[in-house]
Coordinates of C-alpha atoms and ligand atoms in Angstrom, one line a residue:
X1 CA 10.8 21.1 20.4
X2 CA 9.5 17.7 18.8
X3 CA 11.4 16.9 15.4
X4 CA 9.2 17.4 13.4
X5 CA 8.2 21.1 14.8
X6 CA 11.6 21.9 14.0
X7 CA 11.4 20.7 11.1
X8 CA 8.1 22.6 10.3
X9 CA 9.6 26.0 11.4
X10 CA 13.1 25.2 8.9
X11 CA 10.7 24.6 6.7
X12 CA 8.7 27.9 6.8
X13 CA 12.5 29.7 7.1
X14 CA 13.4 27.9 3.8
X15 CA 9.9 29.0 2.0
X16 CA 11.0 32.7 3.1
X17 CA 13.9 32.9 1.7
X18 CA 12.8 31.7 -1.4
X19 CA 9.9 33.9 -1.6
X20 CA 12.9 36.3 -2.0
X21 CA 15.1 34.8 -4.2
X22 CA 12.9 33.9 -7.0
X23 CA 14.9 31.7 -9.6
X24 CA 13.8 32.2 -13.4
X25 CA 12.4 29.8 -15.5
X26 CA 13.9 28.2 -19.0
X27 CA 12.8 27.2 -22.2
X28 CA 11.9 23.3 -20.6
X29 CA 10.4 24.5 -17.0
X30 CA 6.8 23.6 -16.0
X31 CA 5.3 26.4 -14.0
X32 CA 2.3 25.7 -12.0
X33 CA 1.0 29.6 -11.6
X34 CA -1.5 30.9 -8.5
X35 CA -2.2 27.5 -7.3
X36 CA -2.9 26.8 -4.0
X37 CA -0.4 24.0 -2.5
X38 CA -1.8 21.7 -0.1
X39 CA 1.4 20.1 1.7
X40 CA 1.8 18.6 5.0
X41 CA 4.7 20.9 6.1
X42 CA 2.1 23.6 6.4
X43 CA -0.5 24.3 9.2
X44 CA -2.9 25.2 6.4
X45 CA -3.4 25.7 2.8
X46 CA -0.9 28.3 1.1
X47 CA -2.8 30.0 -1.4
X48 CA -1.8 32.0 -4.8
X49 CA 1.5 30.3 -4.9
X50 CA 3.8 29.4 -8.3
X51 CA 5.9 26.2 -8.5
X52 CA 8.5 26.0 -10.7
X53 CA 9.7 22.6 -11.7
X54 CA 12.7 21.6 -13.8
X55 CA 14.2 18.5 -14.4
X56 CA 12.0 16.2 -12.8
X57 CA 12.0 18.4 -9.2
X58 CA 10.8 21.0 -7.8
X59 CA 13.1 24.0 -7.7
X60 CA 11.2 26.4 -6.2
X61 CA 7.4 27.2 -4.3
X62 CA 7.1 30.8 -4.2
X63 CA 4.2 33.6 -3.9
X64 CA 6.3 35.7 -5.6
X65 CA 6.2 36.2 -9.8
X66 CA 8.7 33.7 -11.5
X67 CA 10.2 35.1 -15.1
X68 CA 9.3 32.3 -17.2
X69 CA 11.1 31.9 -20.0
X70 CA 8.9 32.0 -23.6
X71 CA 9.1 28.3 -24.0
X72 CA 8.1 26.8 -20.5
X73 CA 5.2 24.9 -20.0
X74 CA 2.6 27.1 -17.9
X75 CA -0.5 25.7 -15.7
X76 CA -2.9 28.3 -14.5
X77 CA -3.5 27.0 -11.2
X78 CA -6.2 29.3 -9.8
X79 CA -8.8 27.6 -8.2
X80 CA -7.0 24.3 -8.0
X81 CA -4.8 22.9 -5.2
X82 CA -1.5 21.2 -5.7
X83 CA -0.6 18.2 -3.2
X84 CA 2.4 15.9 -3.1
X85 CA 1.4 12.6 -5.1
X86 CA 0.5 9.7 -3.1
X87 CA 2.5 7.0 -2.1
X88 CA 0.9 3.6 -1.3
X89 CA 3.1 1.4 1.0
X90 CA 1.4 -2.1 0.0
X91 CA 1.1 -3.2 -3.1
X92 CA 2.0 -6.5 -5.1
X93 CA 2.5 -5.7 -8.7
X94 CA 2.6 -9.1 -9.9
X95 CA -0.9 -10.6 -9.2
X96 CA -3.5 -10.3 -11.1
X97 CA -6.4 -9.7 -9.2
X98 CA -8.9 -12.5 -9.6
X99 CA -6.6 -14.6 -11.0
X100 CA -6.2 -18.2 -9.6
X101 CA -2.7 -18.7 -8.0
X102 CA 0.3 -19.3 -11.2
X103 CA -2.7 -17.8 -13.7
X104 CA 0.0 -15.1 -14.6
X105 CA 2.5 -18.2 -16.3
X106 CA -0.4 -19.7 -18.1
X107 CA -0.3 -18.7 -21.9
X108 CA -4.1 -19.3 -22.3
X109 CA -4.4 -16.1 -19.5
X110 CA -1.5 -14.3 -20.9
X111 CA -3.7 -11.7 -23.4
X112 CA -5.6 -11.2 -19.7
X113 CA -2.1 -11.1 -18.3
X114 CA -0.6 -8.3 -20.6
X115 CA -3.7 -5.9 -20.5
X116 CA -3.6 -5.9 -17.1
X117 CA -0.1 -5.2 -17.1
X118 CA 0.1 -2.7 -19.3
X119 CA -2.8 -0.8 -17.7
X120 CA -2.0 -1.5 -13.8
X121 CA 0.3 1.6 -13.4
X122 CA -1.9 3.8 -15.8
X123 CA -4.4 2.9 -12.8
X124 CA -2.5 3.6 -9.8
X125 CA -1.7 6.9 -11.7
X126 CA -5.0 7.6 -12.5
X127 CA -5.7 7.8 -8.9
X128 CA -3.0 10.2 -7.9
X129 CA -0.5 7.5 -6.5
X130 CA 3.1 8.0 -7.8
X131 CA 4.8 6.1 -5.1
X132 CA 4.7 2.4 -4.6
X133 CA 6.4 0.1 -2.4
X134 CA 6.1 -3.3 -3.3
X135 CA 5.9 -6.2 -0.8
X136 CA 6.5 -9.7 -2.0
X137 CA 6.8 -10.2 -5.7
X138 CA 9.3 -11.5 -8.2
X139 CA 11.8 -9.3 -9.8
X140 CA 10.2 -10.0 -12.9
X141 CA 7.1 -8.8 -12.1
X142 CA 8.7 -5.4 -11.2
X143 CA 10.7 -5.7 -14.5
X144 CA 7.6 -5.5 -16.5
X145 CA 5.6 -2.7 -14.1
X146 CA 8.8 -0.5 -14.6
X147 CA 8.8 -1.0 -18.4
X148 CA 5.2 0.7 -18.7
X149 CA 5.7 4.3 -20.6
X150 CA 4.1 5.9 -17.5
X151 CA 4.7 4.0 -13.9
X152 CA 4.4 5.2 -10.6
X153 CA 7.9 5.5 -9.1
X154 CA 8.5 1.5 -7.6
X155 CA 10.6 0.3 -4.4
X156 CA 11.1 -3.1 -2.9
X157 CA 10.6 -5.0 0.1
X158 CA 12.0 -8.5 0.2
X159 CA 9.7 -11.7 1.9
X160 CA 11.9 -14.0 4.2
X161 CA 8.7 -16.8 5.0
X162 CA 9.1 -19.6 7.2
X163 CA 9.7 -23.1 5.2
X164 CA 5.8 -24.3 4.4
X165 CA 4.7 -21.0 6.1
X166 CA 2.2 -18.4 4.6
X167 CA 1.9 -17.9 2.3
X168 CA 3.9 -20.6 0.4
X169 CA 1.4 -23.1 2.5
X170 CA -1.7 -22.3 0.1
X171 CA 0.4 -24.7 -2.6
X172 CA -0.1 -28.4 -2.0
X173 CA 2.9 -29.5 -4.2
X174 CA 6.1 -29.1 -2.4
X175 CA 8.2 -28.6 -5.8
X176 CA 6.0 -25.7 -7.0
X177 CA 6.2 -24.4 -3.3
X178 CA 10.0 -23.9 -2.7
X179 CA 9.7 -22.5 -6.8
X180 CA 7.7 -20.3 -6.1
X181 CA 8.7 -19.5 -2.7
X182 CA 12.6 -20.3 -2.4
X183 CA 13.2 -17.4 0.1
X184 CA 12.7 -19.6 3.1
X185 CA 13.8 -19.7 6.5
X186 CA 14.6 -23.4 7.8
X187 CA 14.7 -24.1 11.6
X188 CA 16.2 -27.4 12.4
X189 CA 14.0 -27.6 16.3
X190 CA 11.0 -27.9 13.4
X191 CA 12.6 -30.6 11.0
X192 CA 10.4 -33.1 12.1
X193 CA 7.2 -31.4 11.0
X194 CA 9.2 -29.7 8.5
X195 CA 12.2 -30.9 7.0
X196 CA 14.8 -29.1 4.7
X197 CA 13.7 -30.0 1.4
X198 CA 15.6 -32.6 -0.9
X199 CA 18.6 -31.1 -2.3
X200 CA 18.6 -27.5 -0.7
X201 CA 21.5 -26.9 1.6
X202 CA 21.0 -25.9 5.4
X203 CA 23.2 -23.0 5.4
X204 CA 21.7 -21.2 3.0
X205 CA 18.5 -21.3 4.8
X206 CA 19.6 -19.4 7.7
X207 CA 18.0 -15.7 8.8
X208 CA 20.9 -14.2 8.4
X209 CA 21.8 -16.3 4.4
X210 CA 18.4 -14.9 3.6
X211 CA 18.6 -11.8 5.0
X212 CA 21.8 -11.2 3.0
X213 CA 20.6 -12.6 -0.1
X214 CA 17.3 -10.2 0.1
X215 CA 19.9 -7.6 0.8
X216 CA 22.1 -7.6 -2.1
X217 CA 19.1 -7.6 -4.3
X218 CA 18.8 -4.1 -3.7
X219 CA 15.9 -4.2 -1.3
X220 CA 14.7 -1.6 1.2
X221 CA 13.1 -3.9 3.8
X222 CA 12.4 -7.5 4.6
X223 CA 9.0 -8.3 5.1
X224 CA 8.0 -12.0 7.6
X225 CA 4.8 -13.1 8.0
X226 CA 3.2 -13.7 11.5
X227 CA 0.4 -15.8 10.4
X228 CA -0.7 -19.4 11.8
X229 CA -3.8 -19.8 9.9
X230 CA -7.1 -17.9 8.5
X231 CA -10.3 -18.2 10.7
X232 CA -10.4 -21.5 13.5
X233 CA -7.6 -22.9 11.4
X234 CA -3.6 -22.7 13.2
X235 CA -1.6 -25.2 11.9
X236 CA 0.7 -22.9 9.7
X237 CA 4.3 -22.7 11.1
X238 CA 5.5 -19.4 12.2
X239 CA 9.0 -18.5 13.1
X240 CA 10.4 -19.0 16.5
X241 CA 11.5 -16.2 18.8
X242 CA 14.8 -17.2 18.5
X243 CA 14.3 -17.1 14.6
X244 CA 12.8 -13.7 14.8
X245 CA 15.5 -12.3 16.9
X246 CA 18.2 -13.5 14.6
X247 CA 15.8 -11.8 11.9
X248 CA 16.3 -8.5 13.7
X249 CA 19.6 -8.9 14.3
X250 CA 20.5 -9.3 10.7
X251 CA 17.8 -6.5 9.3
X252 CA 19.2 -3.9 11.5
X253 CA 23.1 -4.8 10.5
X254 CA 22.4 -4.3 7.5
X255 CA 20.0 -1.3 7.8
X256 CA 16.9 -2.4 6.6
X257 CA 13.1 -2.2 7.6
X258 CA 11.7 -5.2 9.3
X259 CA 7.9 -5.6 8.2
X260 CA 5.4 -8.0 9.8
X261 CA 2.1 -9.7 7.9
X262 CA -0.1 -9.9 11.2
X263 CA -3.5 -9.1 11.7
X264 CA -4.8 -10.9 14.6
X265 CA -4.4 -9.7 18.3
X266 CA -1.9 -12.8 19.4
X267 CA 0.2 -12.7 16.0
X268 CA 0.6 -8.8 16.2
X269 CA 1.5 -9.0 19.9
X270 CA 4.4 -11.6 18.3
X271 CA 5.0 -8.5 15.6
X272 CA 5.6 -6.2 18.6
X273 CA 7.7 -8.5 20.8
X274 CA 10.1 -8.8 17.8
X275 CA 10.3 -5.3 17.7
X276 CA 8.9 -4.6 13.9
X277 CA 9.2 -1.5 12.3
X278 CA 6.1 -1.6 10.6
X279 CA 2.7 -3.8 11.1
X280 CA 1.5 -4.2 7.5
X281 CA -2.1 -4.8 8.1
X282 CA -4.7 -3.3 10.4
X283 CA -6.3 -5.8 13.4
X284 CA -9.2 -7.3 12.6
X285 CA -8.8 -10.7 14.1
X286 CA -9.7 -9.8 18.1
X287 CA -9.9 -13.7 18.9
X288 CA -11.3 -14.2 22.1
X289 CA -11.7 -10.7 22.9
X290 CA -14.5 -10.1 20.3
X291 CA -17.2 -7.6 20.7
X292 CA -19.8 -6.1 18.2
X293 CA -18.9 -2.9 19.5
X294 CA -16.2 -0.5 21.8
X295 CA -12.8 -1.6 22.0
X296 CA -12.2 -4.0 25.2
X297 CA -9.0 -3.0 27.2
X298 CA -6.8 -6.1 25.8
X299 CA -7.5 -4.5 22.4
X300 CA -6.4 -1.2 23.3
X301 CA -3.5 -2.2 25.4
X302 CA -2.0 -3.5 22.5
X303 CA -3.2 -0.5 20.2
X304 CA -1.4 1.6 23.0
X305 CA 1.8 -0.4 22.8
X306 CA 2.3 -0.4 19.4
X307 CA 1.8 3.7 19.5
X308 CA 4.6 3.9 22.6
X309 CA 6.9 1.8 20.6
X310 CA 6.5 4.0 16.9
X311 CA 5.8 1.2 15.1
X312 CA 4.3 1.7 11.5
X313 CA 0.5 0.4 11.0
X314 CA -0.9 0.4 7.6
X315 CA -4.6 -0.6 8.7
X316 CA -4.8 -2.2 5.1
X317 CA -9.0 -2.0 5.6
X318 CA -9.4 -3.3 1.8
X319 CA -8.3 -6.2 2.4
X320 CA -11.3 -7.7 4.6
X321 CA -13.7 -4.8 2.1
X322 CA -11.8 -6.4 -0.9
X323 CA -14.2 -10.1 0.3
X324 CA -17.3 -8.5 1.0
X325 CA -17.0 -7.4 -2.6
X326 CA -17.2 -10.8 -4.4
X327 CA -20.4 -10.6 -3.1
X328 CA -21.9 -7.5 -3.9
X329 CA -24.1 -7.5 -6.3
X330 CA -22.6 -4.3 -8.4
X331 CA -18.6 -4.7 -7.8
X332 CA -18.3 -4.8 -11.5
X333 CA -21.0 -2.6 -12.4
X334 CA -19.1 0.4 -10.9
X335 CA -18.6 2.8 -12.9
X336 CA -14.7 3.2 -11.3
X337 CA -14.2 -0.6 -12.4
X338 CA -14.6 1.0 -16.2
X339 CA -11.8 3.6 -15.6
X340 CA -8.7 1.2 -14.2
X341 CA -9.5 -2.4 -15.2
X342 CA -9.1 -3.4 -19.4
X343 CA -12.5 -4.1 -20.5
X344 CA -11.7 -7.9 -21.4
X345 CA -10.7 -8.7 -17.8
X346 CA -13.9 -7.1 -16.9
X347 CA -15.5 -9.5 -19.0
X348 CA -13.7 -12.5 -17.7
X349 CA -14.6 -11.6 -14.3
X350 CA -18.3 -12.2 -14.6
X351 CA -18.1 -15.4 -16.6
X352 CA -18.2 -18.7 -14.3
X353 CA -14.2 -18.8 -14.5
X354 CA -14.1 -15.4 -12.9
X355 CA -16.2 -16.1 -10.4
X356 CA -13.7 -19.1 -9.0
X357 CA -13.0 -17.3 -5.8
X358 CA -16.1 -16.0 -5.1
X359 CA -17.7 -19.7 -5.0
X360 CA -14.4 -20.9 -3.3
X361 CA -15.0 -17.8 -0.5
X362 CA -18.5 -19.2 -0.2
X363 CA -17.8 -22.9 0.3
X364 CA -14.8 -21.9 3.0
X365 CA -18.5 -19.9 4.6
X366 CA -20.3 -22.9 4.5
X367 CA -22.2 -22.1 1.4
X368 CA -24.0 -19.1 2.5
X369 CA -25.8 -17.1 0.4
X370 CA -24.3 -13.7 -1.4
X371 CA -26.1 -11.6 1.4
X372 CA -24.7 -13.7 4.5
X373 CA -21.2 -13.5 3.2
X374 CA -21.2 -9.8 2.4
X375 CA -22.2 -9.2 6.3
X376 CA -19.6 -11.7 8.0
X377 CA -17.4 -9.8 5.8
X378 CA -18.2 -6.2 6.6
X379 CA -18.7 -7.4 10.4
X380 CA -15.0 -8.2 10.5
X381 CA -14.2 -5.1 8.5
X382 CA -15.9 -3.1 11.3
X383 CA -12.8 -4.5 14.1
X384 CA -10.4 -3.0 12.0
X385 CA -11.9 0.2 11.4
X386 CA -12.6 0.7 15.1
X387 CA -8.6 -0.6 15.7
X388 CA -7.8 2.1 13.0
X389 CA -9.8 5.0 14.6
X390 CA -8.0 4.2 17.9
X391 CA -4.8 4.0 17.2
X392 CA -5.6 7.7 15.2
X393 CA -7.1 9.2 18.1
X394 CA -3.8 8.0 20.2
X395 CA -2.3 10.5 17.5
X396 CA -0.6 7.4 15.7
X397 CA 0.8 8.5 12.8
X398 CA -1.3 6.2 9.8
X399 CA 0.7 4.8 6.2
X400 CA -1.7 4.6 3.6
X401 CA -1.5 0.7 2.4
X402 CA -4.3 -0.9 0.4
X403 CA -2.3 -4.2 -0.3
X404 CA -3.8 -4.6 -3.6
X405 CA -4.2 -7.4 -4.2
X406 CA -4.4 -8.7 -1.1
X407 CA -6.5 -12.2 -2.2
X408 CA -7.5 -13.3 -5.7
X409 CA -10.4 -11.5 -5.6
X410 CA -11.5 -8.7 -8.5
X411 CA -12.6 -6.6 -5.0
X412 CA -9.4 -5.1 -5.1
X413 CA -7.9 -2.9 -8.2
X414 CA -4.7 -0.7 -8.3
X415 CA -5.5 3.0 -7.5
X416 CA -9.1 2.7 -7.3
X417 CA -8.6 0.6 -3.7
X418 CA -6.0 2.9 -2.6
X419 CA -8.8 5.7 -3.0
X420 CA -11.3 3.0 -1.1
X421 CA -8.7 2.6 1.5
X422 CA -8.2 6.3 2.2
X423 CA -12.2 6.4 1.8
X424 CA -12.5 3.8 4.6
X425 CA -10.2 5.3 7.0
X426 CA -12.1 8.5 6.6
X427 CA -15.7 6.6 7.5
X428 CA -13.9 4.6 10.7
X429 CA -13.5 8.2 12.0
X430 CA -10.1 9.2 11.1
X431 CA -10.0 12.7 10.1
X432 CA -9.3 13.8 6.3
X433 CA -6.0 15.8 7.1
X434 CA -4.6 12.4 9.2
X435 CA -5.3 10.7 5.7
X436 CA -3.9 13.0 3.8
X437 CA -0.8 12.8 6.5
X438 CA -0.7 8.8 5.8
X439 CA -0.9 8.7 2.1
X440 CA 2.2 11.4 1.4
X441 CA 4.5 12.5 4.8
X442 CA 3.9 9.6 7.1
X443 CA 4.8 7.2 4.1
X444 CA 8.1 8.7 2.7
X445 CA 9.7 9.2 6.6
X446 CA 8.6 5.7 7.5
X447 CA 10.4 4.1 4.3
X448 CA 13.1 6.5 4.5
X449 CA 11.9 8.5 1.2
X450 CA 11.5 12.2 2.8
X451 CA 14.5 13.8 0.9
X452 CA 12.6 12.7 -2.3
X453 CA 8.8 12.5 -1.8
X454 CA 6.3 13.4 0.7
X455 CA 5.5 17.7 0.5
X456 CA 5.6 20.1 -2.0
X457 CA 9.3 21.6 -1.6
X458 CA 12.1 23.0 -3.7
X459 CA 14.5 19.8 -3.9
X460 CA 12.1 17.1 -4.0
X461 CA 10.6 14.8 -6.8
X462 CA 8.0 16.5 -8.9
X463 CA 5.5 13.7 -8.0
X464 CA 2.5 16.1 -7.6
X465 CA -1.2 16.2 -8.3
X466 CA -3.2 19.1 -9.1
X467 CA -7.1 19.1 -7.8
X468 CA -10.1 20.7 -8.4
X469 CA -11.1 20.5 -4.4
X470 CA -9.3 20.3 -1.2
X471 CA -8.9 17.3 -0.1
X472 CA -8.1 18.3 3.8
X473 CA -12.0 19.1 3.4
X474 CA -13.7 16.7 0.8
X475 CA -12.7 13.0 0.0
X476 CA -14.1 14.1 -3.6
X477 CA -10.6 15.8 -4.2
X478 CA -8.6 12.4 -4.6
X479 CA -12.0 11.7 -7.5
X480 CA -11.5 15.3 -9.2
X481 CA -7.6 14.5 -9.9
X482 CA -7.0 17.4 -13.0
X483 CA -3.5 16.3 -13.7
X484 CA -1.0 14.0 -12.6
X485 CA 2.7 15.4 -12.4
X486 CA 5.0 12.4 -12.7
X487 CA 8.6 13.7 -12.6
X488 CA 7.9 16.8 -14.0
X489 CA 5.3 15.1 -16.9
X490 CA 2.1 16.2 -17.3
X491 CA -0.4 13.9 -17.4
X492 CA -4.2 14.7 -18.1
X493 CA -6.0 12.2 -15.8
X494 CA -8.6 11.1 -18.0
X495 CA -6.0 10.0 -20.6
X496 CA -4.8 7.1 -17.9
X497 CA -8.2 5.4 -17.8
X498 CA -7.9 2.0 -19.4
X499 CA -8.4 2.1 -23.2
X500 CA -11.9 0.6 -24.5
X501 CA -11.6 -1.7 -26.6
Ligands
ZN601 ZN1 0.1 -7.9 1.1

């Protein structure tokens, strides 16, 4: 029996027993009443069931009548479905999107700045996701997510980057770098082409110095970046094998996930050489390998490998979507834009300022027009969708990721691209209940968060969303979100849409 059968059939035992030992409600309880929970323990559906909640967790999921006490909060739940809340594995809380790089410490963008900050977890929520995990970002920026009234519940990854690596190598002046950056890796065979900056100390730049500084700073995982370079460009330095071993030495002494940046087929064969626990973008980048359609048999070798070795792929398919954006003529006329981003940053984003990356984008192209861009973009978009749909039919377990933001660009926006990224795994082919699968189980067992998040079960968080549709049949479900249960809260949906001004 595979794990998680056994698990499934405990699971069912544990439901049994409760259907026969129905605890009564108090004066504070929430009880969601003849609901039908939608939770990735069961085979299918469980209809007409009551969920009683108190404290924050669930305490019990019965189809059996709960005495609720005269003051408890009661939900009629028929005709709706209740699902764990989502949890989205890449996020960076600290960038605004759109905003040019160290916009955020300006004070002529901070009224920009705090709007978006006090809306950006009001968005995620809005779209059902009550789980982050932040990857690369500065404990500040977490400081001020976590002190919004209503956040989605936030952990942390830690980024060890290779010195004047991506993505510290976007900033030309080597002070503001190893600021902004000063979680670096030094290798003394590179000191040549890179040398330990003026004044830091050797020993403090080690893997296993940074490791342990990342480590007492209450992290759950370190993430690295395989990256050389964007497009023909290669010149970026990565870290060595030797570097990378040390790197997993030291993450697995002290118990932590290993994550990988890597989304081309040579730096993703690095990721799996170095044994990563987690791939954090999909493969787009097929090199020389290339094709307008199928999947050539390097391609899927690799796809195959990283399936036989249970390594974690978020196929992050917003990110390359997120481009194609700046170019499409009504990004910011959708009506979604409305619901999660404040309407001054709205405005700013189609004034010539806003605009910045866009024309950058375009002048990296050559200076194509709006059209031409949009279709290189999408054309690249369409490798990692069919990478994504392979790897799903190999019966790879998915992790729901948008990285939002993942580029300056006002393409992407908390929540509403975690709903695109669930959207566009669903049109590469992968089947709703496998995104359903990525976005709440397959998410909390990869980053060790199953006791707390990831089904509807007694013991767990009260993280939960209840629907007006089904969303194993109907993408529309994660758009028809009635209420958002945040630790037990009620939220209406519609009161999380960004304030107009
Ligand atoms: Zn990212």
């Amino acid at each position: 029996m595979k794990g998680s059968q056994k698990a499934g059939v405990m699971t069912r035992l544990a439901f049994g027993i409760l259907a026969a030992i129905v605890v009564p409600a108090q004066a504070a309880d929430l009880l969601i009443e003849q609901v039908t929970v939608v939770s990735p323990q069961f085979a299918a559906p469980q209809p007409k069931q009551n969920v009683l909640i108190r404290d924050g967790r669930i305490v019990s999921v019965s189809s059996k009548p709960v005495s609720a006490a005269s003051g408890a909060t009661r939900i009629d739940g028929k005709g709706k479905f209740l699902t764990p809340g989502l949890m989205d594995s890449h996020v960076h809380v600290g960038e605004v999107p759109g905003f040019p790089f160290g916009a955020e410490s300006d004070p002529a963008m901070a009224p920009l700045r705090d709007a978006y900050t006090r809306q950006q977890p009001r968005s995620y929520l809005y779209y059902g996701v009550t789980q982050v995990l932040n990857l690369l970002g500065s404990p500040d920026a977490v400081a001020a997510f976590e002190a919004q009234p209503q956040h989605p519940d936030l952990y942390r990854c830690g980024a060890a980057i290779s010195l004047d690596g991506y993505p510290s190598a976007f900033i030309p002046d080597p002070a503001v770098r190893y600021n902004a950056f000063p979680d670096y890796i030094y290798e003394p065979a590179n000191a040549e082409k890179h040398p330990l900056p003026a004044g830091a100390d050797a020993a403090q730049h080690t893997p296993e110095a940074i490791i342990g500084k990342l480590a007492s700073s209450g992290v759950r995982c370190i993430k690295i970046f395989i990256e050389d370079g964007f497009g023909p460009a290669s010149f970026w330095p990565i870290m060595s094998k030797e570097t990378l071993q040390r790197v997993r030495a030291e993450t697995r002494k002290r118990g932590l996930l290993l994550i990988a940046h890597a989304n081309a087929i040579d730096m993703q064969r690095i990721a799996v050489e170095a044994q990563v626990d987690v791939i954090a973008h999909g493969l787009w980048n097929w090199n020389e390998y290339s094709t307008d359609q199928g999947l050539p048999p390097a391609i899927a070798a690799h796809l195959r490998d990283v399936h036989a070795k249970k390594i974690g792929y978020q196929p992050t398919l917003r990110v390359i979507a997120g481009l194609a954006d700046l170019f499409r003529e009504d990004t910011l006329k959708d009506p979604a834009y409305a619901k999660v981003v404040p309407p001054a940053l709205l405005a700013w984003y189609a004034t010539p300022a806003g605009q910045w990356f866009k024309e950058e984008t375009r002048k990296f192209m050559g200076g194509v027009p709006d059209m031409k861009a949009m279709h290189t973009y999408m054309v690249i978009s369409s490798y990692g969708m069919r990478a994504t749909k392979y790897l799903n039919d190999l019966g790879h377990p998915l992790l729901l990721g948008s990285d939002t933001p993942s580029a300056p660009t006002f393409g992407a926006q908390p929540g509403y691209d975690t709903y695109r990224e669930m959207r566009m795994m669903a049109q590469s082919g992968v089947p709703l209940p496998a995104i359903f699968r990525a976005g709440t189980i397959n998410n909390a067992r990869q980053f060790g968060l199953d006791k707390e998040y990831g089904t509807v079960e007694a013991g767990k968080v009260a993280n939960l969303l209840l629907l007006t549709a089904n969303p194993l049949e109907t993408m529309r479900a994660w758009t028809s979100i009635d209420r958002v249960i945040l630790r037990g809260s009620v939220i209406k949906r519609e009161s999380l849409a960004a304030p107009r001004e």
